[in-house]
Amino acid sequence: MKFNLIFCFIALLLAQDPTQTPVQDENSNPVETPQPVVHPIVALPTNIDTLISGHPLILIEFYASWCAPCKQFAPEYQQLTEKASKHSIACAAYDSQRDPDRYALEKFKISSFPTFIFFMDGKPFQFTGQRSADSILQWMLQLVNGPNPTEILTQDQFNQFLNDNDVVLFYQGSENNINDPNYWTYFEMSKTNSNAAFAFSYLFPIGKPGRLYYYSKEISEKKQFNQAFTKQNIERFLLQNQLPDVPQLNEQSEKLVYSGATPAFILFSSLDEQSIKAEKAFLETAQLFKKTYQFSYAKITDEKFFDQLNQLGADDNVFPKIIAWNQGLKYKYNGPDFTVKGIKNFIFDFRQGKVEKFIKSEPLPDYTQENTYVRKVVALNYEEEVIKNKKDVLLEFYASWCGACKQFKPLYDQIAYELRDNPNIVVAQINAPDNEISDVYQPHSYPDVVLFRVADKQRKAIPWKGENRTVESVLEFVRNNAIVAK
């Protein structure tokens, strides 16, 4: 009997399909193996050269432990590290505080923090775009995967290349590209800019050594690049030749208009008869000054029209209007003379410094009507209320749309109440997005509480770095740092 039972059990086992997947209980959850977290490599003066030579692709963040933007970006850099690792790109972090002899800082010409340098086979490329994990990753992938510039070896090959492409940027090297820094600047742009076809030669002479040329099917003559060999200047050179003399203001032309290389004049026009006449006069005037200044226009029919006006702080519903932009400073012309003569006079007055700059600002507050211990500051009185104040100023930078700011408001009101009898300090706040300020200190997040203190006749800014937003923690910060103005 026992033998029969064993025989039946063996037969049952043999009858089962060995390839059949066992049925899983529908209520059970599959067990997921956690993926290991990838952290940035710690880069030091003693290992940074080894890291660069040992990794074909490595991004190094140069930061300082005291740097507020560095601290703010730290969580995003961790995300970038994890995302980059999936593309076989290593990420490292180099603390400048651990480099007292400034070995790497001087070697790679680090002048601000954070600075991101991507090394491809040891060749450095510095990131200059908008600081975010996605934008940095996209930039690196473009450098890795983007098409290489075409090497030209014969005249026939060059002629064919011009025939196959509408716009060409050609670089004439003077030596082997490995030792030519200008070539690597050109190389980076060829990888990240899709507005032209890129070709080079250092064996076959087409132009002057070390020169960059622009070719277009629409323009019979080639144009030579004659500025400092930087990526920004090359991008501007390309846009200048691709865009009309007076381009419409959009994402592409903004890079040209707001580059800061030359003053720019922007016409904002509506659909009325005066605007139509102003457009005609503006285009005619631009032809007289196009070699000296940059011109652009924006029509009310463009969906980004009011966004552009809002960014300039010139949304006063007066059209037409001309905004002059010069290295971040703005000058406004509301007419009434929008003839060629009137626009020329505005340009001449601007050139001679006779036009007063304007800034984006909320109206000046009426302090006699304010029933609060928190003093409101706007751009129009920021210099008087903060920069030139003979007292210490505790200033909150906030935004009206910021939820954390709304939660912090009753606490900040309480802080102002607690300090109301202190004759040496002013508690104030400013709506940062609606007020442009020109200052050494700029808010990094909202709310941002900063103590501007007067010491030895030098105004110093000390940001409050408390993690817990409580009345007592801010008051303790003030007690520890406030100085009575002498």
Short mmCIF file of C-alpha atoms in Angstrom, two decimals:
data_model
loop_
_atom_site.label_atom_id
_atom_site.label_comp_id
_atom_site.label_asym_id
_atom_site.label_seq_id
_atom_site.Cartn_x
_atom_site.Cartn_y
_atom_site.Cartn_z
CA MET A 1 0.00 0.00 0.00
CA LYS A 2 2.81 2.33 0.90
CA PHE A 3 4.55 1.51 -2.41
CA ASN A 4 1.38 2.36 -4.38
CA LEU A 5 1.07 5.76 -2.72
CA ILE A 6 4.68 6.61 -3.58
CA PHE A 7 4.16 5.48 -7.17
CA CYS A 8 1.06 7.68 -7.54
CA PHE A 9 2.87 10.71 -6.15
CA ILE A 10 5.77 10.25 -8.62
CA ALA A 11 3.32 9.85 -11.50
CA LEU A 12 1.54 13.06 -10.49
CA LEU A 13 4.82 14.98 -10.54
CA LEU A 14 5.75 13.60 -13.96
CA ALA A 15 2.35 14.62 -15.34
CA GLN A 16 2.88 18.31 -14.50
CA ASP A 17 4.15 20.68 -17.25
CA PRO A 18 7.54 21.94 -16.05
CA THR A 19 7.20 25.13 -18.20
CA GLN A 20 3.91 26.17 -16.66
CA THR A 21 4.13 29.28 -14.48
CA PRO A 22 2.72 28.79 -11.00
CA VAL A 23 -0.57 30.58 -10.41
CA GLN A 24 -0.11 33.61 -8.16
CA ASP A 25 -2.63 34.51 -5.54
CA GLU A 26 -4.62 37.43 -6.93
CA ASN A 27 -4.51 39.16 -3.55
CA SER A 28 -0.75 38.98 -3.18
CA ASN A 29 1.49 41.89 -4.25
CA PRO A 30 4.62 41.27 -6.32
CA VAL A 31 7.81 41.89 -4.42
CA GLU A 32 9.81 44.74 -5.96
CA THR A 33 13.53 44.87 -5.49
CA PRO A 34 14.43 48.41 -4.41
CA GLN A 35 16.88 50.14 -6.74
CA PRO A 36 20.02 51.47 -5.06
CA VAL A 37 20.16 55.27 -4.75
CA VAL A 38 22.96 56.86 -6.78
CA HIS A 39 24.62 59.76 -4.99
CA PRO A 40 27.03 62.35 -6.44
CA ILE A 41 30.68 61.37 -6.16
CA VAL A 42 32.68 63.48 -3.70
CA ALA A 43 35.29 65.33 -5.72
CA LEU A 44 38.41 66.62 -3.97
CA PRO A 45 41.66 68.30 -5.05
CA THR A 46 43.34 64.91 -4.61
CA ASN A 47 40.99 62.91 -6.87
CA ILE A 48 39.36 65.32 -9.33
CA ASP A 49 41.89 64.67 -12.13
CA THR A 50 41.49 60.92 -11.68
CA LEU A 51 37.69 61.24 -11.79
CA ILE A 52 37.85 63.19 -15.05
CA SER A 53 40.30 60.80 -16.71
CA GLY A 54 38.51 57.73 -15.37
CA HIS A 55 35.00 58.66 -16.58
CA PRO A 56 34.34 59.26 -20.29
CA LEU A 57 31.26 61.26 -19.29
CA ILE A 58 31.15 63.10 -15.96
CA LEU A 59 29.40 66.23 -14.71
CA ILE A 60 31.01 68.10 -11.82
CA GLU A 61 29.16 70.69 -9.76
CA PHE A 62 31.48 73.25 -8.18
CA TYR A 63 29.71 74.64 -5.12
CA ALA A 64 30.29 76.37 -1.80
CA SER A 65 28.77 75.25 1.48
CA TRP A 66 27.73 78.84 2.30
CA CYS A 67 26.05 79.39 -1.09
CA ALA A 68 22.24 79.67 -0.78
CA PRO A 69 21.49 78.80 -4.45
CA CYS A 70 23.74 75.73 -4.06
CA LYS A 71 21.76 74.56 -1.04
CA GLN A 72 18.51 75.21 -2.86
CA PHE A 73 19.64 73.18 -5.88
CA ALA A 74 21.02 70.25 -3.83
CA PRO A 75 17.85 68.08 -3.96
CA GLU A 76 17.55 68.67 -7.71
CA TYR A 77 21.20 67.75 -8.23
CA GLN A 78 20.48 64.45 -6.48
CA GLN A 79 17.64 63.86 -8.96
CA LEU A 80 19.96 64.81 -11.83
CA THR A 81 22.55 62.31 -10.58
CA GLU A 82 20.02 59.48 -10.65
CA LYS A 83 18.67 60.44 -14.10
CA ALA A 84 22.16 60.88 -15.60
CA SER A 85 23.32 57.49 -14.32
CA LYS A 86 20.74 55.85 -16.60
CA HIS A 87 22.60 57.39 -19.53
CA SER A 88 26.05 56.27 -18.26
CA ILE A 89 26.87 59.81 -17.10
CA ALA A 90 28.54 60.13 -13.69
CA CYS A 91 27.91 63.15 -11.46
CA ALA A 92 30.27 64.57 -8.85
CA ALA A 93 30.23 67.50 -6.42
CA TYR A 94 33.25 69.63 -5.57
CA ASP A 95 33.10 71.70 -2.35
CA SER A 96 35.24 74.80 -2.81
CA GLN A 97 35.67 75.04 0.97
CA ARG A 98 37.78 71.87 0.78
CA ASP A 99 40.09 73.45 -1.78
CA PRO A 100 42.00 76.08 0.27
CA ASP A 101 44.76 76.28 -2.34
CA ARG A 102 42.14 76.84 -5.11
CA TYR A 103 43.66 74.08 -7.21
CA ALA A 104 40.58 73.10 -9.23
CA LEU A 105 38.92 76.51 -8.96
CA GLU A 106 41.78 78.18 -10.79
CA LYS A 107 42.37 75.28 -13.17
CA PHE A 108 38.79 75.40 -14.44
CA LYS A 109 38.34 79.17 -13.92
CA ILE A 110 35.46 78.89 -11.45
CA SER A 111 34.23 82.41 -10.60
CA SER A 112 30.74 81.77 -9.19
CA PHE A 113 28.69 79.05 -7.53
CA PRO A 114 27.18 76.74 -8.45
CA THR A 115 29.08 76.10 -11.70
CA PHE A 116 28.47 72.95 -13.75
CA ILE A 117 31.17 71.55 -16.05
CA PHE A 118 30.55 68.48 -18.17
CA PHE A 119 33.66 66.53 -19.21
CA MET A 120 33.50 64.43 -22.40
CA ASP A 121 36.66 62.36 -22.68
CA GLY A 122 38.37 64.97 -20.52
CA LYS A 123 37.21 67.96 -22.62
CA PRO A 124 35.36 70.54 -20.43
CA PHE A 125 32.04 72.18 -21.39
CA GLN A 126 30.46 74.68 -19.00
CA PHE A 127 26.68 74.82 -18.66
CA THR A 128 25.26 78.35 -19.02
CA GLY A 129 21.52 77.70 -19.38
CA GLN A 130 18.60 77.72 -16.99
CA ARG A 131 19.50 75.82 -13.86
CA SER A 132 17.30 72.73 -13.60
CA ALA A 133 17.90 68.99 -13.62
CA ASP A 134 16.01 68.48 -16.88
CA SER A 135 17.69 71.34 -18.77
CA ILE A 136 21.18 70.25 -17.69
CA LEU A 137 20.45 66.62 -18.61
CA GLN A 138 19.07 67.62 -22.01
CA TRP A 139 22.15 69.76 -22.68
CA MET A 140 24.49 66.88 -21.81
CA LEU A 141 22.57 64.43 -23.99
CA GLN A 142 22.74 66.89 -26.88
CA LEU A 143 26.52 67.07 -26.48
CA VAL A 144 26.76 63.28 -26.38
CA ASN A 145 24.23 62.35 -29.06
CA GLY A 146 24.03 65.45 -31.28
CA PRO A 147 25.49 65.29 -34.80
CA ASN A 148 29.18 66.13 -35.14
CA PRO A 149 30.17 69.01 -37.42
CA THR A 150 31.18 67.81 -40.88
CA GLU A 151 34.87 67.89 -41.76
CA ILE A 152 35.55 69.37 -45.20
CA LEU A 153 38.46 67.90 -47.16
CA THR A 154 37.89 69.12 -50.74
CA GLN A 155 36.36 72.06 -52.60
CA ASP A 156 33.78 69.81 -54.24
CA GLN A 157 32.70 68.48 -50.85
CA PHE A 158 32.36 72.04 -49.55
CA ASN A 159 30.29 73.15 -52.57
CA GLN A 160 28.00 70.16 -52.10
CA PHE A 161 27.59 70.93 -48.39
CA LEU A 162 26.53 74.52 -49.18
CA ASN A 163 24.12 73.23 -51.81
CA ASP A 164 22.52 70.76 -49.38
CA ASN A 165 21.92 73.23 -46.53
CA ASP A 166 20.10 76.57 -46.35
CA VAL A 167 22.31 78.03 -43.60
CA VAL A 168 25.91 77.01 -42.84
CA LEU A 169 28.35 78.02 -40.12
CA PHE A 170 31.86 77.11 -41.27
CA TYR A 171 34.94 77.19 -39.03
CA GLN A 172 38.41 77.38 -40.57
CA GLY A 173 40.82 75.83 -38.10
CA SER A 174 44.48 76.70 -37.94
CA GLU A 175 45.79 73.52 -36.32
CA ASN A 176 44.68 70.17 -35.00
CA ASN A 177 41.30 70.72 -33.32
CA ILE A 178 42.39 68.99 -30.10
CA ASN A 179 44.52 72.02 -29.19
CA ASP A 180 42.17 74.71 -30.55
CA PRO A 181 39.87 76.16 -27.83
CA ASN A 182 37.81 78.08 -30.40
CA TYR A 183 36.97 74.85 -32.17
CA TRP A 184 35.53 73.34 -28.98
CA THR A 185 33.34 76.41 -28.45
CA TYR A 186 32.13 75.97 -32.02
CA PHE A 187 31.76 72.21 -31.42
CA GLU A 188 29.45 72.75 -28.42
CA MET A 189 27.21 75.06 -30.40
CA SER A 190 27.06 72.62 -33.31
CA LYS A 191 25.73 70.00 -30.92
CA THR A 192 23.12 72.20 -29.23
CA ASN A 193 21.91 74.51 -32.03
CA SER A 194 19.68 73.26 -34.82
CA ASN A 195 19.34 76.56 -36.70
CA ALA A 196 22.28 75.88 -39.02
CA ALA A 197 24.45 73.15 -40.52
CA PHE A 198 28.01 73.06 -39.14
CA ALA A 199 31.20 72.24 -41.03
CA PHE A 200 34.91 72.76 -40.40
CA SER A 201 38.31 72.21 -41.93
CA TYR A 202 41.88 72.68 -40.79
CA LEU A 203 43.59 70.73 -43.59
CA PHE A 204 41.79 72.26 -46.58
CA PRO A 205 41.98 76.10 -46.68
CA ILE A 206 38.69 77.87 -47.44
CA GLY A 207 38.98 80.97 -45.26
CA LYS A 208 41.38 82.67 -42.88
CA PRO A 209 42.71 80.42 -40.10
CA GLY A 210 40.78 80.65 -36.84
CA ARG A 211 37.79 82.39 -38.47
CA LEU A 212 34.08 81.60 -38.50
CA TYR A 213 31.88 82.26 -41.56
CA TYR A 214 28.15 82.40 -42.23
CA TYR A 215 26.75 81.13 -45.56
CA SER A 216 23.14 81.32 -46.70
CA LYS A 217 21.29 80.54 -49.90
CA GLU A 218 19.43 83.82 -49.49
CA ILE A 219 22.64 85.88 -49.24
CA SER A 220 25.25 85.59 -51.97
CA GLU A 221 28.14 86.92 -49.86
CA LYS A 222 29.58 85.04 -46.92
CA LYS A 223 29.74 86.93 -43.61
CA GLN A 224 32.66 86.79 -41.21
CA PHE A 225 32.36 86.57 -37.43
CA ASN A 226 34.55 89.26 -35.82
CA GLN A 227 33.71 89.15 -32.09
CA ALA A 228 35.12 87.39 -29.06
CA PHE A 229 34.82 83.64 -29.64
CA THR A 230 32.09 82.76 -27.14
CA LYS A 231 29.00 80.63 -27.57
CA GLN A 232 26.75 83.60 -26.75
CA ASN A 233 28.40 85.81 -29.38
CA ILE A 234 28.19 83.09 -32.02
CA GLU A 235 24.49 82.56 -31.27
CA ARG A 236 23.92 86.29 -31.62
CA PHE A 237 25.90 86.36 -34.88
CA LEU A 238 23.75 83.54 -36.26
CA LEU A 239 20.47 85.22 -35.23
CA GLN A 240 21.55 88.57 -36.64
CA ASN A 241 22.02 87.01 -40.04
CA GLN A 242 18.95 84.76 -39.96
CA LEU A 243 16.35 87.21 -38.64
CA PRO A 244 14.99 90.29 -40.43
CA ASP A 245 16.38 93.74 -39.57
CA VAL A 246 13.30 94.30 -37.38
CA PRO A 247 12.08 90.89 -36.18
CA GLN A 248 8.87 90.25 -34.31
CA LEU A 249 9.53 89.75 -30.60
CA ASN A 250 9.33 86.03 -29.85
CA GLU A 251 11.35 83.29 -28.15
CA GLN A 252 13.95 83.32 -30.92
CA SER A 253 14.40 87.08 -31.30
CA GLU A 254 14.35 87.64 -27.51
CA LYS A 255 17.81 86.06 -27.37
CA LEU A 256 19.00 88.79 -29.72
CA VAL A 257 17.06 91.72 -28.26
CA TYR A 258 17.86 91.04 -24.61
CA SER A 259 21.44 89.82 -25.12
CA GLY A 260 22.80 93.11 -23.79
CA ALA A 261 25.37 93.47 -26.54
CA THR A 262 23.71 96.61 -27.95
CA PRO A 263 20.72 98.71 -26.82
CA ALA A 264 17.40 97.54 -28.25
CA PHE A 265 14.23 99.42 -29.16
CA ILE A 266 10.91 97.54 -29.07
CA LEU A 267 7.66 98.90 -30.50
CA PHE A 268 4.42 97.67 -28.90
CA SER A 269 1.47 98.46 -31.12
CA SER A 270 -2.29 97.96 -31.16
CA LEU A 271 -4.76 97.81 -34.05
CA ASP A 272 -5.68 101.50 -34.17
CA GLU A 273 -4.70 103.93 -36.91
CA GLN A 274 -1.98 105.61 -34.83
CA SER A 275 -0.32 102.22 -34.21
CA ILE A 276 -0.33 101.42 -37.93
CA LYS A 277 1.37 104.74 -38.70
CA ALA A 278 3.83 104.18 -35.83
CA GLU A 279 4.82 100.76 -37.23
CA LYS A 280 5.61 102.25 -40.62
CA ALA A 281 7.70 105.08 -39.10
CA PHE A 282 9.44 102.65 -36.72
CA LEU A 283 10.53 100.36 -39.58
CA GLU A 284 11.80 103.33 -41.56
CA THR A 285 13.73 104.68 -38.55
CA ALA A 286 15.23 101.26 -37.85
CA GLN A 287 16.93 101.28 -41.25
CA LEU A 288 18.83 104.42 -40.21
CA PHE A 289 20.17 102.94 -36.94
CA LYS A 290 20.27 99.17 -37.55
CA LYS A 291 24.07 99.05 -37.53
CA THR A 292 24.15 100.64 -34.07
CA TYR A 293 21.05 99.34 -32.30
CA GLN A 294 18.74 96.33 -32.31
CA PHE A 295 15.07 96.83 -33.25
CA SER A 296 12.05 94.61 -32.73
CA TYR A 297 8.27 94.89 -32.52
CA ALA A 298 5.30 93.19 -30.88
CA LYS A 299 1.70 93.43 -32.06
CA ILE A 300 -1.31 93.08 -29.81
CA THR A 301 -2.43 90.13 -31.98
CA ASP A 302 0.48 88.06 -30.61
CA GLU A 303 -0.65 85.83 -27.71
CA LYS A 304 2.54 86.60 -25.77
CA PHE A 305 2.05 90.36 -26.13
CA PHE A 306 0.84 91.06 -22.60
CA ASP A 307 3.29 88.58 -21.04
CA GLN A 308 6.14 90.54 -22.61
CA LEU A 309 4.69 93.83 -21.40
CA ASN A 310 4.22 92.44 -17.91
CA GLN A 311 7.82 91.21 -17.78
CA LEU A 312 8.99 94.68 -18.76
CA GLY A 313 6.66 96.29 -16.23
CA ALA A 314 5.14 98.48 -18.94
CA ASP A 315 1.55 97.22 -19.00
CA ASP A 316 -0.13 100.62 -18.71
CA ASN A 317 -2.55 100.09 -21.63
CA VAL A 318 -0.99 102.93 -23.62
CA PHE A 319 -0.38 102.07 -27.28
CA PRO A 320 1.66 102.53 -29.31
CA LYS A 321 4.75 102.72 -27.08
CA ILE A 322 8.48 102.16 -27.51
CA ILE A 323 10.61 100.49 -24.83
CA ALA A 324 14.37 100.98 -24.97
CA TRP A 325 16.30 98.15 -23.29
CA ASN A 326 19.94 98.56 -22.32
CA GLN A 327 21.66 95.98 -20.09
CA GLY A 328 18.62 95.49 -17.88
CA LEU A 329 17.69 99.19 -17.71
CA LYS A 330 14.48 100.31 -19.43
CA TYR A 331 13.34 103.59 -20.95
CA LYS A 332 9.81 104.32 -22.16
CA TYR A 333 8.44 106.51 -24.93
CA ASN A 334 4.66 107.04 -25.08
CA GLY A 335 4.78 109.64 -27.83
CA PRO A 336 2.87 111.64 -28.82
CA ASP A 337 5.02 112.04 -31.95
CA PHE A 338 5.39 108.66 -33.64
CA THR A 339 6.69 110.00 -36.92
CA VAL A 340 10.23 109.22 -38.08
CA LYS A 341 11.31 112.58 -36.69
CA GLY A 342 9.70 111.92 -33.29
CA ILE A 343 11.21 108.43 -32.96
CA LYS A 344 14.64 109.74 -34.02
CA ASN A 345 14.44 112.45 -31.35
CA PHE A 346 13.68 109.79 -28.72
CA ILE A 347 16.71 107.76 -29.86
CA PHE A 348 18.94 110.87 -29.77
CA ASP A 349 17.66 111.77 -26.27
CA PHE A 350 18.31 108.18 -25.14
CA ARG A 351 21.83 108.32 -26.58
CA GLN A 352 22.56 111.58 -24.72
CA GLY A 353 21.18 110.29 -21.40
CA LYS A 354 18.20 112.64 -21.39
CA VAL A 355 15.58 109.89 -20.97
CA GLU A 356 14.81 108.85 -17.40
CA LYS A 357 14.80 105.10 -16.79
CA PHE A 358 11.69 103.43 -15.43
CA ILE A 359 11.27 100.36 -13.28
CA LYS A 360 8.46 97.95 -12.60
CA SER A 361 6.91 99.01 -9.32
CA GLU A 362 3.71 99.07 -7.34
CA PRO A 363 2.46 102.59 -6.48
CA LEU A 364 4.11 104.40 -3.60
CA PRO A 365 2.27 103.51 -0.40
CA ASP A 366 0.48 106.14 1.68
CA TYR A 367 1.99 105.44 5.08
CA THR A 368 -0.54 107.72 6.80
CA GLN A 369 -3.31 105.31 5.84
CA GLU A 370 -1.55 102.07 6.76
CA ASN A 371 -2.66 100.46 10.00
CA THR A 372 0.15 97.93 10.46
CA TYR A 373 3.59 97.65 12.04
CA VAL A 374 4.96 96.13 8.81
CA ARG A 375 6.21 98.88 6.51
CA LYS A 376 5.42 98.28 2.84
CA VAL A 377 8.31 98.82 0.43
CA VAL A 378 8.07 99.10 -3.38
CA ALA A 379 10.67 99.46 -6.11
CA LEU A 380 10.18 103.24 -6.29
CA ASN A 381 11.27 103.74 -2.67
CA TYR A 382 13.47 100.65 -2.15
CA GLU A 383 16.70 102.66 -2.22
CA GLU A 384 15.41 105.15 0.33
CA GLU A 385 13.68 102.65 2.61
CA VAL A 386 16.30 99.88 2.52
CA ILE A 387 19.62 100.83 0.95
CA LYS A 388 19.96 104.31 2.49
CA ASN A 389 18.10 103.61 5.72
CA LYS A 390 20.06 104.58 8.83
CA LYS A 391 18.43 101.78 10.77
CA ASP A 392 18.65 98.02 10.48
CA VAL A 393 15.88 96.72 8.20
CA LEU A 394 14.23 93.33 8.56
CA LEU A 395 12.74 92.75 5.10
CA GLU A 396 10.47 89.95 3.90
CA PHE A 397 10.50 89.20 0.17
CA TYR A 398 7.15 87.61 -0.66
CA ALA A 399 4.86 86.86 -3.60
CA SER A 400 1.12 87.38 -3.61
CA TRP A 401 0.56 83.93 -5.17
CA CYS A 402 2.79 82.13 -2.64
CA GLY A 403 0.87 79.85 -0.26
CA ALA A 404 3.75 79.66 2.24
CA CYS A 405 3.83 83.48 2.34
CA LYS A 406 0.14 83.62 3.22
CA GLN A 407 0.71 81.16 6.06
CA PHE A 408 3.70 83.19 7.27
CA LYS A 409 1.85 86.56 7.20
CA PRO A 410 0.26 86.43 10.71
CA LEU A 411 3.62 85.33 12.15
CA TYR A 412 5.43 88.20 10.45
CA ASP A 413 2.77 90.63 11.72
CA GLN A 414 3.42 89.29 15.22
CA ILE A 415 7.18 89.75 14.76
CA ALA A 416 6.63 93.37 13.74
CA TYR A 417 4.43 93.90 16.80
CA GLU A 418 7.11 92.45 19.10
CA LEU A 419 9.73 94.81 17.62
CA ARG A 420 7.47 97.89 17.48
CA ASP A 421 9.25 99.69 20.35
CA ASN A 422 12.77 99.09 19.05
CA PRO A 423 13.90 102.46 17.61
CA ASN A 424 16.84 100.92 15.74
CA ILE A 425 15.04 98.49 13.43
CA VAL A 426 12.37 98.68 10.75
CA VAL A 427 10.23 95.65 9.89
CA ALA A 428 9.21 95.77 6.24
CA GLN A 429 8.12 93.63 3.31
CA ILE A 430 8.16 93.84 -0.50
CA ASN A 431 6.12 92.01 -3.14
CA ALA A 432 9.16 90.83 -5.10
CA PRO A 433 7.59 89.74 -8.44
CA ASP A 434 5.76 93.09 -8.81
CA ASN A 435 8.74 95.27 -7.93
CA GLU A 436 12.07 95.34 -9.76
CA ILE A 437 15.04 96.10 -7.56
CA SER A 438 18.67 96.55 -8.46
CA ASP A 439 20.60 95.20 -5.53
CA VAL A 440 23.44 92.88 -4.59
CA TYR A 441 20.91 90.66 -2.81
CA GLN A 442 18.14 88.87 -4.69
CA PRO A 443 15.58 86.53 -3.06
CA HIS A 444 16.14 82.83 -3.61
CA SER A 445 12.69 81.63 -2.58
CA TYR A 446 9.51 82.93 -0.94
CA PRO A 447 9.13 83.95 1.78
CA ASP A 448 12.72 85.12 2.17
CA VAL A 449 13.48 87.09 5.34
CA VAL A 450 16.67 89.15 5.32
CA LEU A 451 18.24 91.51 7.82
CA PHE A 452 19.91 94.50 6.17
CA ARG A 453 22.08 95.94 8.88
CA VAL A 454 24.07 99.13 9.08
CA ALA A 455 27.59 98.49 10.34
CA ASP A 456 30.67 100.62 9.87
CA LYS A 457 28.72 102.64 7.30
CA GLN A 458 28.47 99.54 5.10
CA ARG A 459 25.08 97.95 4.51
CA LYS A 460 25.25 94.18 4.98
CA ALA A 461 22.60 91.59 4.12
CA ILE A 462 22.14 88.56 6.36
CA PRO A 463 19.49 86.02 5.27
CA TRP A 464 17.51 84.19 7.95
CA LYS A 465 18.14 80.46 7.45
CA GLY A 466 15.83 79.09 10.11
CA GLU A 467 14.13 75.85 9.20
CA ASN A 468 11.16 76.43 11.51
CA ARG A 469 9.11 79.51 10.67
CA THR A 470 8.25 80.64 14.19
CA VAL A 471 8.06 84.07 15.79
CA GLU A 472 10.68 83.21 18.39
CA SER A 473 13.22 81.85 15.87
CA VAL A 474 13.07 85.08 13.83
CA LEU A 475 13.28 87.26 16.94
CA GLU A 476 16.32 85.30 18.12
CA PHE A 477 17.88 85.80 14.67
CA VAL A 478 17.31 89.56 14.99
CA ARG A 479 18.72 89.70 18.53
CA ASN A 480 21.87 87.86 17.43
CA ASN A 481 22.53 89.96 14.33
CA ALA A 482 20.96 93.42 14.63
CA ILE A 483 23.36 96.29 15.18
CA VAL A 484 22.46 99.76 16.39
CA ALA A 485 23.32 102.26 13.66
CA LYS A 486 26.03 104.68 14.74
#
